Short mmCIF file of the C-alpha atoms (twelve columns), coordinates in Angstrom:
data_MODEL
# 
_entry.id   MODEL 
# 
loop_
_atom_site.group_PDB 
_atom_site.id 
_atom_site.type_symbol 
_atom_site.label_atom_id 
_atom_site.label_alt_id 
_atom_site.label_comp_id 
_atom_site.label_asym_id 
_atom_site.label_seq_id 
_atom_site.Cartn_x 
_atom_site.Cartn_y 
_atom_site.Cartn_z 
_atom_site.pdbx_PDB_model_num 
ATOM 1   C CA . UNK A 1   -21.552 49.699 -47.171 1 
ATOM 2   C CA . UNK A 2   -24.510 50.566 -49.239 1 
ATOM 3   C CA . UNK A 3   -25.541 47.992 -52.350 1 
ATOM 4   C CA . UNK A 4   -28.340 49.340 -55.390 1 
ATOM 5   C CA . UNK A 5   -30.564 46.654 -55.640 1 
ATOM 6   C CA . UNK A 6   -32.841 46.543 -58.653 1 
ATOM 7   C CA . UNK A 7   -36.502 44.743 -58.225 1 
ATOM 8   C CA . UNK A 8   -35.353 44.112 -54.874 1 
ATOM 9   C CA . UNK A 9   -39.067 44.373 -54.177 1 
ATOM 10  C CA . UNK A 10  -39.105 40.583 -55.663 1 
ATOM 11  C CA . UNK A 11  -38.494 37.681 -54.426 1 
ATOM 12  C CA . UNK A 12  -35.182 36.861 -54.926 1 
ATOM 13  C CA . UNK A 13  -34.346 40.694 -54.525 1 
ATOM 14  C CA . UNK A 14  -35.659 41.195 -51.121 1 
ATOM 15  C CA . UNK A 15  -33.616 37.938 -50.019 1 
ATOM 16  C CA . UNK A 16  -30.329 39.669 -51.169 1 
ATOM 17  C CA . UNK A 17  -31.412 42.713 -49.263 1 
ATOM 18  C CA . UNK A 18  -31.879 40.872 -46.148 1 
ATOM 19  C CA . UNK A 19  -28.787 38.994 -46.315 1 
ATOM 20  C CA . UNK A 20  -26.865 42.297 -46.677 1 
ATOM 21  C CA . UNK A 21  -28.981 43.755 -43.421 1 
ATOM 22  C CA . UNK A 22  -27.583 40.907 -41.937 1 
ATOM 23  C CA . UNK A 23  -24.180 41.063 -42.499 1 
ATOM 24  C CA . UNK A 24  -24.066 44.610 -41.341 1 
ATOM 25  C CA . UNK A 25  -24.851 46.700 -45.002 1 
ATOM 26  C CA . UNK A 26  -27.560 48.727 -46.439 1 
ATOM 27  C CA . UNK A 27  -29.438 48.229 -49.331 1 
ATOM 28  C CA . UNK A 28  -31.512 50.852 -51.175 1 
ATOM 29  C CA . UNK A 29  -34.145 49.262 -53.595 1 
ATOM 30  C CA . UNK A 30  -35.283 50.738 -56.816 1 
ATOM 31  C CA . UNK A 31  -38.871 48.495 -57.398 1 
ATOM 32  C CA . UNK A 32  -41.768 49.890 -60.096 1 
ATOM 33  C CA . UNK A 33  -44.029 47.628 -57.836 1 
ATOM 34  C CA . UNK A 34  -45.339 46.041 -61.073 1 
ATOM 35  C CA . UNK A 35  -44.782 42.763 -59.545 1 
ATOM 36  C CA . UNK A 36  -42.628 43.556 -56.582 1 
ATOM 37  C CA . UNK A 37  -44.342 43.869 -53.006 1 
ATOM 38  C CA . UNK A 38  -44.112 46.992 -50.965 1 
ATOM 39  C CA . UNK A 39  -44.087 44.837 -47.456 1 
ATOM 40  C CA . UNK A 40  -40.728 43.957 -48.870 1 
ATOM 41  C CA . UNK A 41  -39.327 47.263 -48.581 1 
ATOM 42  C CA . UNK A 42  -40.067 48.265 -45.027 1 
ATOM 43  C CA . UNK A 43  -37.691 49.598 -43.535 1 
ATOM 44  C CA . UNK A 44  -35.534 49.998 -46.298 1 
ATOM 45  C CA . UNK A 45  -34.299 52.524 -48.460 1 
ATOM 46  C CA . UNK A 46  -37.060 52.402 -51.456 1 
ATOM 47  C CA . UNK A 47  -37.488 54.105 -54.370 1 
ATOM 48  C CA . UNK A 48  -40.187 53.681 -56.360 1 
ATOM 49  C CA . UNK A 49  -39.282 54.017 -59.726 1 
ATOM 50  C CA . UNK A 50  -38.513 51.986 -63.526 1 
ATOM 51  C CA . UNK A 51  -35.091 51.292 -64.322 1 
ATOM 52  C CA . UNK A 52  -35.182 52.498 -67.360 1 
ATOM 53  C CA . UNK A 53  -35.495 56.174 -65.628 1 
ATOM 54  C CA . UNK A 54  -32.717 57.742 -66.107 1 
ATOM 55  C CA . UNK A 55  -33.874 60.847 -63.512 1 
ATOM 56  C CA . UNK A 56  -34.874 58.342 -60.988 1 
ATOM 57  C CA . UNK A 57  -32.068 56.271 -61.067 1 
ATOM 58  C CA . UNK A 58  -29.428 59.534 -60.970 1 
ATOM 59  C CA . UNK A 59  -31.428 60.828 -58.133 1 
ATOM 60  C CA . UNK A 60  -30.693 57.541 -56.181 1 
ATOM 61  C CA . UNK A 61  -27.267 58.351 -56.905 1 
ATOM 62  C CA . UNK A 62  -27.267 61.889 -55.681 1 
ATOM 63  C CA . UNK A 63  -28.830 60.756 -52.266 1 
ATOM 64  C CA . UNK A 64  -26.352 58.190 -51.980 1 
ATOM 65  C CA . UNK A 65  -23.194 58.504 -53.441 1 
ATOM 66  C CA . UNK A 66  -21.563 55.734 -51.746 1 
ATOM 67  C CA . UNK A 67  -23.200 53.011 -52.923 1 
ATOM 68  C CA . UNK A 68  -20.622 50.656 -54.079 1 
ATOM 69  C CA . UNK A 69  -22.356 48.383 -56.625 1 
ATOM 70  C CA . UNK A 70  -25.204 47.400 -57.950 1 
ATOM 71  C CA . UNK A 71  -27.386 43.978 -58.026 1 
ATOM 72  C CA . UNK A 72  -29.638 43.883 -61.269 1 
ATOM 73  C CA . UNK A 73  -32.487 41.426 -60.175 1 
ATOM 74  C CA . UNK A 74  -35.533 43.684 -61.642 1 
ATOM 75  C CA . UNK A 75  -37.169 41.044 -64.850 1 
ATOM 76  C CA . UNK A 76  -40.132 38.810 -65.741 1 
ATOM 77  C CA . UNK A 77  -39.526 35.484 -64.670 1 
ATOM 78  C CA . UNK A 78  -42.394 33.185 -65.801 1 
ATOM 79  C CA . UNK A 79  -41.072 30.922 -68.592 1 
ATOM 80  C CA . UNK A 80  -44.231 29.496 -70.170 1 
ATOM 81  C CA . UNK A 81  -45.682 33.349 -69.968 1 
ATOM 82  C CA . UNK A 82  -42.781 34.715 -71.911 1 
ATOM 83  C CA . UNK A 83  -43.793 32.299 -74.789 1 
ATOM 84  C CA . UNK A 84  -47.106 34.588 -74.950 1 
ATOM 85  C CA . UNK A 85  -46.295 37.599 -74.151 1 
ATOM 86  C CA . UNK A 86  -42.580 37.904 -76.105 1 
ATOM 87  C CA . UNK A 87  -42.691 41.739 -76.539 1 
ATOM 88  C CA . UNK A 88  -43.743 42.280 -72.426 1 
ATOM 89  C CA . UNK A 89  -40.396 40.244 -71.734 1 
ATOM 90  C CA . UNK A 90  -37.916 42.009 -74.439 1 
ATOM 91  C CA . UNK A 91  -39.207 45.311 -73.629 1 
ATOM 92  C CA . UNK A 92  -38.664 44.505 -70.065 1 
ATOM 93  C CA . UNK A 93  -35.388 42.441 -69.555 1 
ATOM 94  C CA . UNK A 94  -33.719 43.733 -72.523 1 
ATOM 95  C CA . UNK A 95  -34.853 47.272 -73.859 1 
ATOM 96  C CA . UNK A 96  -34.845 48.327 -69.759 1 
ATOM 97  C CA . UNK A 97  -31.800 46.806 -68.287 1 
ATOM 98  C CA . UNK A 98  -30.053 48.629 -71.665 1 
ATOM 99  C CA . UNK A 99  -30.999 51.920 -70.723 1 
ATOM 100 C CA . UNK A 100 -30.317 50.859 -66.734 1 
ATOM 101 C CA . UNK A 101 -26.158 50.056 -68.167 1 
ATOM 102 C CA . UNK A 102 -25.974 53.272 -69.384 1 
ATOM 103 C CA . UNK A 103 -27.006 55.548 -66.611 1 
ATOM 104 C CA . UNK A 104 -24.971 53.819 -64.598 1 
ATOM 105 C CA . UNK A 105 -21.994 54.323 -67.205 1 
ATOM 106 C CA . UNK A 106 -22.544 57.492 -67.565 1 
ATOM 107 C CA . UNK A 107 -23.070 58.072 -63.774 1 
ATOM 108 C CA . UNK A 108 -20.011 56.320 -62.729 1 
ATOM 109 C CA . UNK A 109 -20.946 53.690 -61.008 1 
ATOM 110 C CA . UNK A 110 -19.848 50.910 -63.014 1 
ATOM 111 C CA . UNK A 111 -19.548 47.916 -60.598 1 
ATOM 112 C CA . UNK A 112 -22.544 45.074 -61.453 1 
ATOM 113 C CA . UNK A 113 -23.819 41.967 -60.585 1 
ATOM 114 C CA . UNK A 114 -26.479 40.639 -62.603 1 
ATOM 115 C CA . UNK A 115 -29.342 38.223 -61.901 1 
ATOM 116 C CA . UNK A 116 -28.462 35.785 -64.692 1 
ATOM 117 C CA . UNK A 117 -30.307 32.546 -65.270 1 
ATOM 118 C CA . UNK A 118 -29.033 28.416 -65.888 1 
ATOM 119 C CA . UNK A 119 -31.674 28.635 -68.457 1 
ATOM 120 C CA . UNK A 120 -29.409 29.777 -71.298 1 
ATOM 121 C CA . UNK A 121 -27.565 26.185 -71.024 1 
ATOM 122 C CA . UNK A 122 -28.273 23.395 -73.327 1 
ATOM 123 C CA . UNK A 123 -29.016 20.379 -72.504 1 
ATOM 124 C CA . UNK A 124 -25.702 18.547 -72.254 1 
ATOM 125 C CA . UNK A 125 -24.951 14.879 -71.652 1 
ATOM 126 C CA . UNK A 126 -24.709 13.657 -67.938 1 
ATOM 127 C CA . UNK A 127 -26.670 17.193 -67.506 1 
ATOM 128 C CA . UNK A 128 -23.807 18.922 -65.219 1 
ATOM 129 C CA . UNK A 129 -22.966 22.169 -66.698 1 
ATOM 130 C CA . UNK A 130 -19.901 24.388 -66.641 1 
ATOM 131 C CA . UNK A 131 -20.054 27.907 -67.209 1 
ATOM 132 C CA . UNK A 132 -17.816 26.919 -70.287 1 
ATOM 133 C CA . UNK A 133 -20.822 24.793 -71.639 1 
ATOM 134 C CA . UNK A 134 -23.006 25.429 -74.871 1 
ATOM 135 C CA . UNK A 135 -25.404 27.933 -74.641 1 
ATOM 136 C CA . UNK A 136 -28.760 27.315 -76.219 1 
ATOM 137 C CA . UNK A 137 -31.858 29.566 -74.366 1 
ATOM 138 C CA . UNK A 138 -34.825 27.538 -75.235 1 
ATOM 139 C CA . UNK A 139 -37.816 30.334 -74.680 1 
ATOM 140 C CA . UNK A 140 -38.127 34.121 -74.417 1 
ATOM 141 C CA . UNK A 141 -37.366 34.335 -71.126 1 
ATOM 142 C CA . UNK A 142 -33.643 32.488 -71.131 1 
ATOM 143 C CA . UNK A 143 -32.901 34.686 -74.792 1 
ATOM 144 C CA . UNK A 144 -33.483 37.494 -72.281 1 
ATOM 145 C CA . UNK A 145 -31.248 36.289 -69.518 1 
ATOM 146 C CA . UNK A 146 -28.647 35.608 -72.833 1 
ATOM 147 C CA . UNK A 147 -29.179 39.244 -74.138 1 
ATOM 148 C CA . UNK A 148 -28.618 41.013 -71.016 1 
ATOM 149 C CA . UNK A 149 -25.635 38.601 -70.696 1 
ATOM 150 C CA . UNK A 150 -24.075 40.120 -73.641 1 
ATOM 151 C CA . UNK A 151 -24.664 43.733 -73.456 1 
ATOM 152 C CA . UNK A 152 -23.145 43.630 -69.935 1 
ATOM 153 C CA . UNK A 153 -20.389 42.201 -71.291 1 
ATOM 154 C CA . UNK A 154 -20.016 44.672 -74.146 1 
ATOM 155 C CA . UNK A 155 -20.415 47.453 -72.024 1 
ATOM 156 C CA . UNK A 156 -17.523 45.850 -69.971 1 
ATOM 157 C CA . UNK A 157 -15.537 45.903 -72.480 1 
ATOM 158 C CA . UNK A 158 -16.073 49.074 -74.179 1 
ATOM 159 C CA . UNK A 159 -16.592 51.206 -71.472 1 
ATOM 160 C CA . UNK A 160 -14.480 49.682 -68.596 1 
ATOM 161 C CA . UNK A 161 -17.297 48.674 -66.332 1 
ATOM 162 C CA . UNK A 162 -16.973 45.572 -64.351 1 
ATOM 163 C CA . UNK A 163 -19.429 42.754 -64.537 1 
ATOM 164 C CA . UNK A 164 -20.430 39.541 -62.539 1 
ATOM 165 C CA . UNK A 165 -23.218 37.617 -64.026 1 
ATOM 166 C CA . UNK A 166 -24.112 34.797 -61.317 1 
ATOM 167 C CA . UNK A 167 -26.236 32.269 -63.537 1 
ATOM 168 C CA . UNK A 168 -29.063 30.835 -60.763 1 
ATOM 169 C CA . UNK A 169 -30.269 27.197 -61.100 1 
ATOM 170 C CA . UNK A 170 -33.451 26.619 -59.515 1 
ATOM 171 C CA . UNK A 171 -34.650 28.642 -56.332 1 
ATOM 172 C CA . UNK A 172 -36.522 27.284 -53.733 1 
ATOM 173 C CA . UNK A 173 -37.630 27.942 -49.971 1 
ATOM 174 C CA . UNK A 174 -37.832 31.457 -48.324 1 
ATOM 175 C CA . UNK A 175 -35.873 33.279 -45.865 1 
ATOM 176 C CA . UNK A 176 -35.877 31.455 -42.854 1 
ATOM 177 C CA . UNK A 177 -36.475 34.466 -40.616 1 
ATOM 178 C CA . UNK A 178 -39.394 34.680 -42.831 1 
ATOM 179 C CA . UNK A 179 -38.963 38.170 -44.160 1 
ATOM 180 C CA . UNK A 180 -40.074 37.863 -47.626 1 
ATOM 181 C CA . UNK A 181 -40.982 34.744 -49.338 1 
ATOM 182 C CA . UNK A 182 -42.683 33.968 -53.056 1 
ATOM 183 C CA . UNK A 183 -44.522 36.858 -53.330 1 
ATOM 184 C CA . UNK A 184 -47.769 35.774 -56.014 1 
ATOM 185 C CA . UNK A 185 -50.336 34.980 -55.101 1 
ATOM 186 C CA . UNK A 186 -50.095 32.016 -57.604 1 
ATOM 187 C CA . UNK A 187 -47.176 30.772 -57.704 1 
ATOM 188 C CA . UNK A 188 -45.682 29.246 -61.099 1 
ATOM 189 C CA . UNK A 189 -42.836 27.774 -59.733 1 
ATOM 190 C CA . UNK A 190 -42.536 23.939 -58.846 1 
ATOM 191 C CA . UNK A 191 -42.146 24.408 -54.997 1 
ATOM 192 C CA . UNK A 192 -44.589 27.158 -54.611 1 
ATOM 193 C CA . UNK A 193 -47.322 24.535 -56.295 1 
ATOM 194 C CA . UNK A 194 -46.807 22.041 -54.756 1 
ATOM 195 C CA . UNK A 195 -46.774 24.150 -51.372 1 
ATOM 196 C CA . UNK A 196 -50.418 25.190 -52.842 1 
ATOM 197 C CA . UNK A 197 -51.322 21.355 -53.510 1 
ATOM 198 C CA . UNK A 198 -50.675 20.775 -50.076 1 
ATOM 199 C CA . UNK A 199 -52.500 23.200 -48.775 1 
ATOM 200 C CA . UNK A 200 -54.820 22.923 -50.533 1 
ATOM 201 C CA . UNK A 201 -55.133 25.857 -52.436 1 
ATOM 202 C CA . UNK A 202 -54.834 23.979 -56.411 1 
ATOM 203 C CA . UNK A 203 -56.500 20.509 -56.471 1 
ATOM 204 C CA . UNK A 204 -53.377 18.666 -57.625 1 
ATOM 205 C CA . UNK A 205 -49.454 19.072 -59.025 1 
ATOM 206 C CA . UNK A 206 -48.720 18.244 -62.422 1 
ATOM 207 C CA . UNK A 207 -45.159 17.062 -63.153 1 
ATOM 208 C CA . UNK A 208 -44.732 18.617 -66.505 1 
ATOM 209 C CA . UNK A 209 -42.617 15.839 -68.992 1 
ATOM 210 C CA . UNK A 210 -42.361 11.998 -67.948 1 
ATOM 211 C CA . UNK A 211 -40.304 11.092 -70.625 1 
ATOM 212 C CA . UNK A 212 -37.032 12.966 -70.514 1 
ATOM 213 C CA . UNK A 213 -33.761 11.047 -70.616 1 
ATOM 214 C CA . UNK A 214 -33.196 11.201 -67.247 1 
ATOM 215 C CA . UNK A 215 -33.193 8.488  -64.905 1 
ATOM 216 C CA . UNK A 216 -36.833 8.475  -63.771 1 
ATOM 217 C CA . UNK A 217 -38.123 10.220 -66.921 1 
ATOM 218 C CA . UNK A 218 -39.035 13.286 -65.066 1 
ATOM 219 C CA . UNK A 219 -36.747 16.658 -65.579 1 
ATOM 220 C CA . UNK A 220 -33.888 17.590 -64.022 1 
ATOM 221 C CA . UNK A 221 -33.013 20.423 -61.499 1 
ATOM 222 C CA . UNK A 222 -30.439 21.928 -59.005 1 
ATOM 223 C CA . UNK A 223 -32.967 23.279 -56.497 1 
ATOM 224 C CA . UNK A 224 -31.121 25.947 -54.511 1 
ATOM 225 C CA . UNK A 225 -32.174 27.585 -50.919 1 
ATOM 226 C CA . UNK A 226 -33.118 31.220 -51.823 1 
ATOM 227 C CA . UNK A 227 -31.299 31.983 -48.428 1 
ATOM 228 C CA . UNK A 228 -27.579 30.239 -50.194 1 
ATOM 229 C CA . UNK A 229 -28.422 32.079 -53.180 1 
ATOM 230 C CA . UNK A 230 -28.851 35.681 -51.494 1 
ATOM 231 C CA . UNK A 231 -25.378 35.092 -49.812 1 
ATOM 232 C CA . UNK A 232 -23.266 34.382 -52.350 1 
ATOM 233 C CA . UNK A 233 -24.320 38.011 -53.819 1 
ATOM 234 C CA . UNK A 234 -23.337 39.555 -50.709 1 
ATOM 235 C CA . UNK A 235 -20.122 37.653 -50.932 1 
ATOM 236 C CA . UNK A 236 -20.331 38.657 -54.766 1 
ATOM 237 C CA . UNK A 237 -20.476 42.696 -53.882 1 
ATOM 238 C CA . UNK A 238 -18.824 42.740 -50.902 1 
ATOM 239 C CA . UNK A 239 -15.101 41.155 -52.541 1 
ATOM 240 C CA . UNK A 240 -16.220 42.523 -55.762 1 
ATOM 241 C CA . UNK A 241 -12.664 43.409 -56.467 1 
ATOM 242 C CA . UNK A 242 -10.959 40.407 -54.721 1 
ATOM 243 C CA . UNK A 243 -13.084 37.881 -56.568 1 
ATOM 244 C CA . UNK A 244 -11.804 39.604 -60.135 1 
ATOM 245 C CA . UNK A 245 -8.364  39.047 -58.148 1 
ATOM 246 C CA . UNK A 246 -8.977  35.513 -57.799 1 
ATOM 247 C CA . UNK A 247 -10.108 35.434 -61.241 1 
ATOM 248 C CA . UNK A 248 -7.306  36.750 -62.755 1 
ATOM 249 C CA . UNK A 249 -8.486  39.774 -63.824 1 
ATOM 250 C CA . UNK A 250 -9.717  38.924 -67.463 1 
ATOM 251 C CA . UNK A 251 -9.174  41.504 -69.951 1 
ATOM 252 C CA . UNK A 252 -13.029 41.726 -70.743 1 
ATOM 253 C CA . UNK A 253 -13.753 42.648 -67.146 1 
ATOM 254 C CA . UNK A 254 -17.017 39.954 -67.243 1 
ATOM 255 C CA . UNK A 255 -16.928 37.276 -65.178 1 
ATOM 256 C CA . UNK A 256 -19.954 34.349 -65.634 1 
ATOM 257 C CA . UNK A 257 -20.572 32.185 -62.509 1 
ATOM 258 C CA . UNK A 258 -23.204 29.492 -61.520 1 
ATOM 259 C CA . UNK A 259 -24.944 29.140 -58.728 1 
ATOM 260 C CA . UNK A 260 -26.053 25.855 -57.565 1 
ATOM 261 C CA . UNK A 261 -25.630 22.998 -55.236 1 
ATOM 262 C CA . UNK A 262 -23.779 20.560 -57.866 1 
ATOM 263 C CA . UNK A 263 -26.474 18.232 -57.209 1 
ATOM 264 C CA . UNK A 264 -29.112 16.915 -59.598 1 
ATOM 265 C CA . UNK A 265 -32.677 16.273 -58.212 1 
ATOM 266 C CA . UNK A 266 -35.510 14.936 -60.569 1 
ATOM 267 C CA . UNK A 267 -38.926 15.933 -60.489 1 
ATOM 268 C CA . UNK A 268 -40.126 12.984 -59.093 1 
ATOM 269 C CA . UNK A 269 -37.500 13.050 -56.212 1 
ATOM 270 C CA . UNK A 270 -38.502 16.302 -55.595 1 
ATOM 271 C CA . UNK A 271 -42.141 15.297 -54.670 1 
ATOM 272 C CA . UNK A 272 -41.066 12.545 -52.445 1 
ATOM 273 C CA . UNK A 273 -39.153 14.596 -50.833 1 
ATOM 274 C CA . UNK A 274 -41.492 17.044 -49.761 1 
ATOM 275 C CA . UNK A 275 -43.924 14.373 -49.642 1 
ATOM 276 C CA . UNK A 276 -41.801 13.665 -46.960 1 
ATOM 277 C CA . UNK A 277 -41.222 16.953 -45.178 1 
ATOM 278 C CA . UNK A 278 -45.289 17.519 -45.507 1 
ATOM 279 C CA . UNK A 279 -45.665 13.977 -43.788 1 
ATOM 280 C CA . UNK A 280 -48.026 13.006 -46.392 1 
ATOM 281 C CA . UNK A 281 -48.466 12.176 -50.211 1 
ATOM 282 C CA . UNK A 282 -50.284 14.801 -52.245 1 
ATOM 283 C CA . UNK A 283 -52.536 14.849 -55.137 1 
ATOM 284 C CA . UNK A 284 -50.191 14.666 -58.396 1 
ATOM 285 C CA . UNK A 285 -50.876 14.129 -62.335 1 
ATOM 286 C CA . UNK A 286 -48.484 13.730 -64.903 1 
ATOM 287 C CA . UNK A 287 -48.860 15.603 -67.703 1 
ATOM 288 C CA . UNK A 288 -46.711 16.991 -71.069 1 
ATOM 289 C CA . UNK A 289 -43.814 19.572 -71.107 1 
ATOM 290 C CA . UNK A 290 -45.031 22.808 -70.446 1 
ATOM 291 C CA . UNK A 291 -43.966 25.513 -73.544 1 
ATOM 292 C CA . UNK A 292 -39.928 26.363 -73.241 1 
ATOM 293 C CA . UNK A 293 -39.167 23.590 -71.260 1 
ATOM 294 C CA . UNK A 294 -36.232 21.241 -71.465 1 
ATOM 295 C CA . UNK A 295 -34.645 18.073 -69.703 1 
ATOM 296 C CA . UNK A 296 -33.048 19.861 -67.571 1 
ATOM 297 C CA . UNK A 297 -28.955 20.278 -65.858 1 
ATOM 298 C CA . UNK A 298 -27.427 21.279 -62.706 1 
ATOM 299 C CA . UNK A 299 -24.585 23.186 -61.776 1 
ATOM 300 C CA . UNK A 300 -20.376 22.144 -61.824 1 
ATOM 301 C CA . UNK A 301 -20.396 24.782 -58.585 1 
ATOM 302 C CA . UNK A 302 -16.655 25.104 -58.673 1 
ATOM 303 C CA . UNK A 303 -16.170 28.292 -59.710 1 
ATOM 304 C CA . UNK A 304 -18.673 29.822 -57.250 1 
ATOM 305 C CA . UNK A 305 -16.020 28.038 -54.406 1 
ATOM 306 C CA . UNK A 306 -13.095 29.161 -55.728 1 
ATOM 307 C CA . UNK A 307 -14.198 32.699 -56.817 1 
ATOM 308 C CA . UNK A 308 -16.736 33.122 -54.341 1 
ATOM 309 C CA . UNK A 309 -15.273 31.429 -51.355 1 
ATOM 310 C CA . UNK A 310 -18.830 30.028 -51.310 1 
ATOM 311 C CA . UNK A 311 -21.329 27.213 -51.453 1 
ATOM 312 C CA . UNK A 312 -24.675 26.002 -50.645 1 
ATOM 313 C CA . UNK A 313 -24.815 25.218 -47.064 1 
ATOM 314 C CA . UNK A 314 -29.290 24.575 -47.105 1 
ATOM 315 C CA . UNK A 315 -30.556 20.988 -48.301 1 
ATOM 316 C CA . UNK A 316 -33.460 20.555 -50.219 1 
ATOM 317 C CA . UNK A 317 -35.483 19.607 -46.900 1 
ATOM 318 C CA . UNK A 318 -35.021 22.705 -45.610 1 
ATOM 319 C CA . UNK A 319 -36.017 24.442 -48.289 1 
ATOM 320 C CA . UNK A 320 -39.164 22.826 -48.613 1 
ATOM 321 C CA . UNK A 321 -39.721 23.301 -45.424 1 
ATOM 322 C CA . UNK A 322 -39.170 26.804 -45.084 1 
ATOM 323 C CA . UNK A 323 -41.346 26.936 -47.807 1 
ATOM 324 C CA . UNK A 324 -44.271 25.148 -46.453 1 
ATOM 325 C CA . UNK A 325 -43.646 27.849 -43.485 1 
ATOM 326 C CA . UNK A 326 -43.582 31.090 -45.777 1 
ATOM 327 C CA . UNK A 327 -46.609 29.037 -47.840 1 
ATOM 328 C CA . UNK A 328 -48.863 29.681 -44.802 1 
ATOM 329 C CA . UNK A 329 -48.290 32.658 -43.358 1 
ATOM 330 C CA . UNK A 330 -48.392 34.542 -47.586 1 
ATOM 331 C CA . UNK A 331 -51.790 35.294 -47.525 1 
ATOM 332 C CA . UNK A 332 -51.830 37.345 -44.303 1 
ATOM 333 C CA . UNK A 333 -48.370 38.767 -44.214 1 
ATOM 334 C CA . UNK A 334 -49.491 39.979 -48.253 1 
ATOM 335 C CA . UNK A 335 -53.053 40.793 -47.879 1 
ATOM 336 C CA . UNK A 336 -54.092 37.892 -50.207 1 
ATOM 337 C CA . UNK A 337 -57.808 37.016 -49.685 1 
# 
């Protein structure tokens, strides 16, 4: 079976695509390279091309008619960047993945899973979230996530497309076949610099916020293996209709479901664990929250089981170590200097 896969130049996006390769179906990428990575797509099926192109995206189409549904993963990620650059992530997420819906309404092809974000929460007490808890998206990025949220679902309803939007806690880790990996060569997020730290790349790794009210003072997180998250959107697409079945079928035709391992790791765990994995301490400051971030939550994952017929399977360990892996083989396998 063939799967669309938006930015699946990225890193999240090229993890999906693998996981489908390996469980015996094709994915053809649409990527605008703007911060995907071409060695991600060899190989593959790969248009280059914006989202928002209506042409490019009806040409996919016309080459491949059976593609079955599409995974919308193309978006700026970087949290404290969206709180500078507000129009760059609106014009982006939002203004792009509305023109995206509507080709694909008008082409047909109405089946969607969307790259959705844990972001959008609010901080609740005990810091488990349903999908059923209050929303409150704390910086441009998350109102993003929240926006596309909502037109998908309006274009469910009015226009009897079908939506999944799987709402991702906190990646980590990299394919452990080591296909694709992060893909900056900075990384922003917390694994990827502390990878750096260790290697020496950054002097030190700041833990952002010591006085949350957690139980260490450091934030919260439900760090997920990139590899569990790529497989429960092949198990997302591939029983597309059978996990609406299981469902019930809701009359909107939008279903919202986290993805996460249920278990909450502080920042400061975090570090001693990979303190652990890298067999030795590393240089760390603490310093204040960075700009849009919160205390933190992680994921009630029983929906994903019972909908899904899936769950994380990777521990953190593993993650960091197949990140530590992917850390040091980046710069060659991407041409950094």
């Amino acid at each position: 079976m063939k799967y669309l896969i938006t930015g699946g130049a990225g890193y999240i996006g090229s993890t999906i695509c693998s996981a489908l390769e390996d469980a015996g179906h094709t994915p053809v990428v649409i990527d605008s390279l703007i911060t995907g990575r071409r060695e991600f797509t060899r190989g593959r099926i790969f248009y280059q091309a914006d989202i928002a192109d209506a042409d490019a995206v009806k040409q996919i189409f016309q080459d491949h008619p059976d593609i079955c549904a599409t995974i919308h993963c193309a978006a700026l990620i970087v949290v404290p960047e969206s709180t500078t650059m507000p129009y760059e992530y609106y014009s982006d997420n939002v203004a792009k993945s509305l023109e995206l819906f509507n080709t694909l309404k008008n082409l047909g092809y109405g089946k969607v899973v969307f790259s959705s974000s844990a972001s959008i929460y609010d901080v609740v007490d005990g810091f488990m979230v349903t999908e059923a808890a209050p929303l409150k998206p704390n910086s441009p990025y998350a109102r993003t996530k929240y926006m596309m949220e909502m037109i998908l679902r309006d274009f469910c309803m009015a226009y009897g497309m079908q939506g999944i939007a799987l709402r991702y806690f906190n990646p980590i880790g990299a394919d452990p076949k080591m296909r694709s990996g992060i893909h900056v060569k900075n990384p922003t997020h917390v694994v990827g610099k502390l990878v750096d730290t260790a290697l020496g790349r950054q002097d030190y790794f700041e833990i952002t916020g010591t006085d949350w009210p957690t139980r260490d003072g450091s934030g919260i997180r439900d760090y997920i293996h990139v590899w569990d998250l790529a497989r429960a959107h092949v198990n997302a697409v591939v029983d597309f209709d059978a996990v609406f079945q299981r469902a019930g079928n809701p009359e909107d035709r939008y279903l919202v479901i986290n993805l996460g391992t249920g278990k909450g790791v502080t920042v400061f765990e975090l570090v001693r664990a990979f303190e652990t994995v890298w067999g030795k301490e590393i240089n760390k400051r603490l310093a204040p929250p960075r700009p849009g971030d919160i205390a933190g939550s992680y994921a009630n994952a029983d929906r994903a089981r019972e909908w899904l017929g899936w769950e994380a399977e990777e521990s953190i360990e593993q993650g960091i170590a197949t990140a530590l892996q992917w850390g040091k083989e980046r710069q060659t396998i991407l041409n950094f200097d």
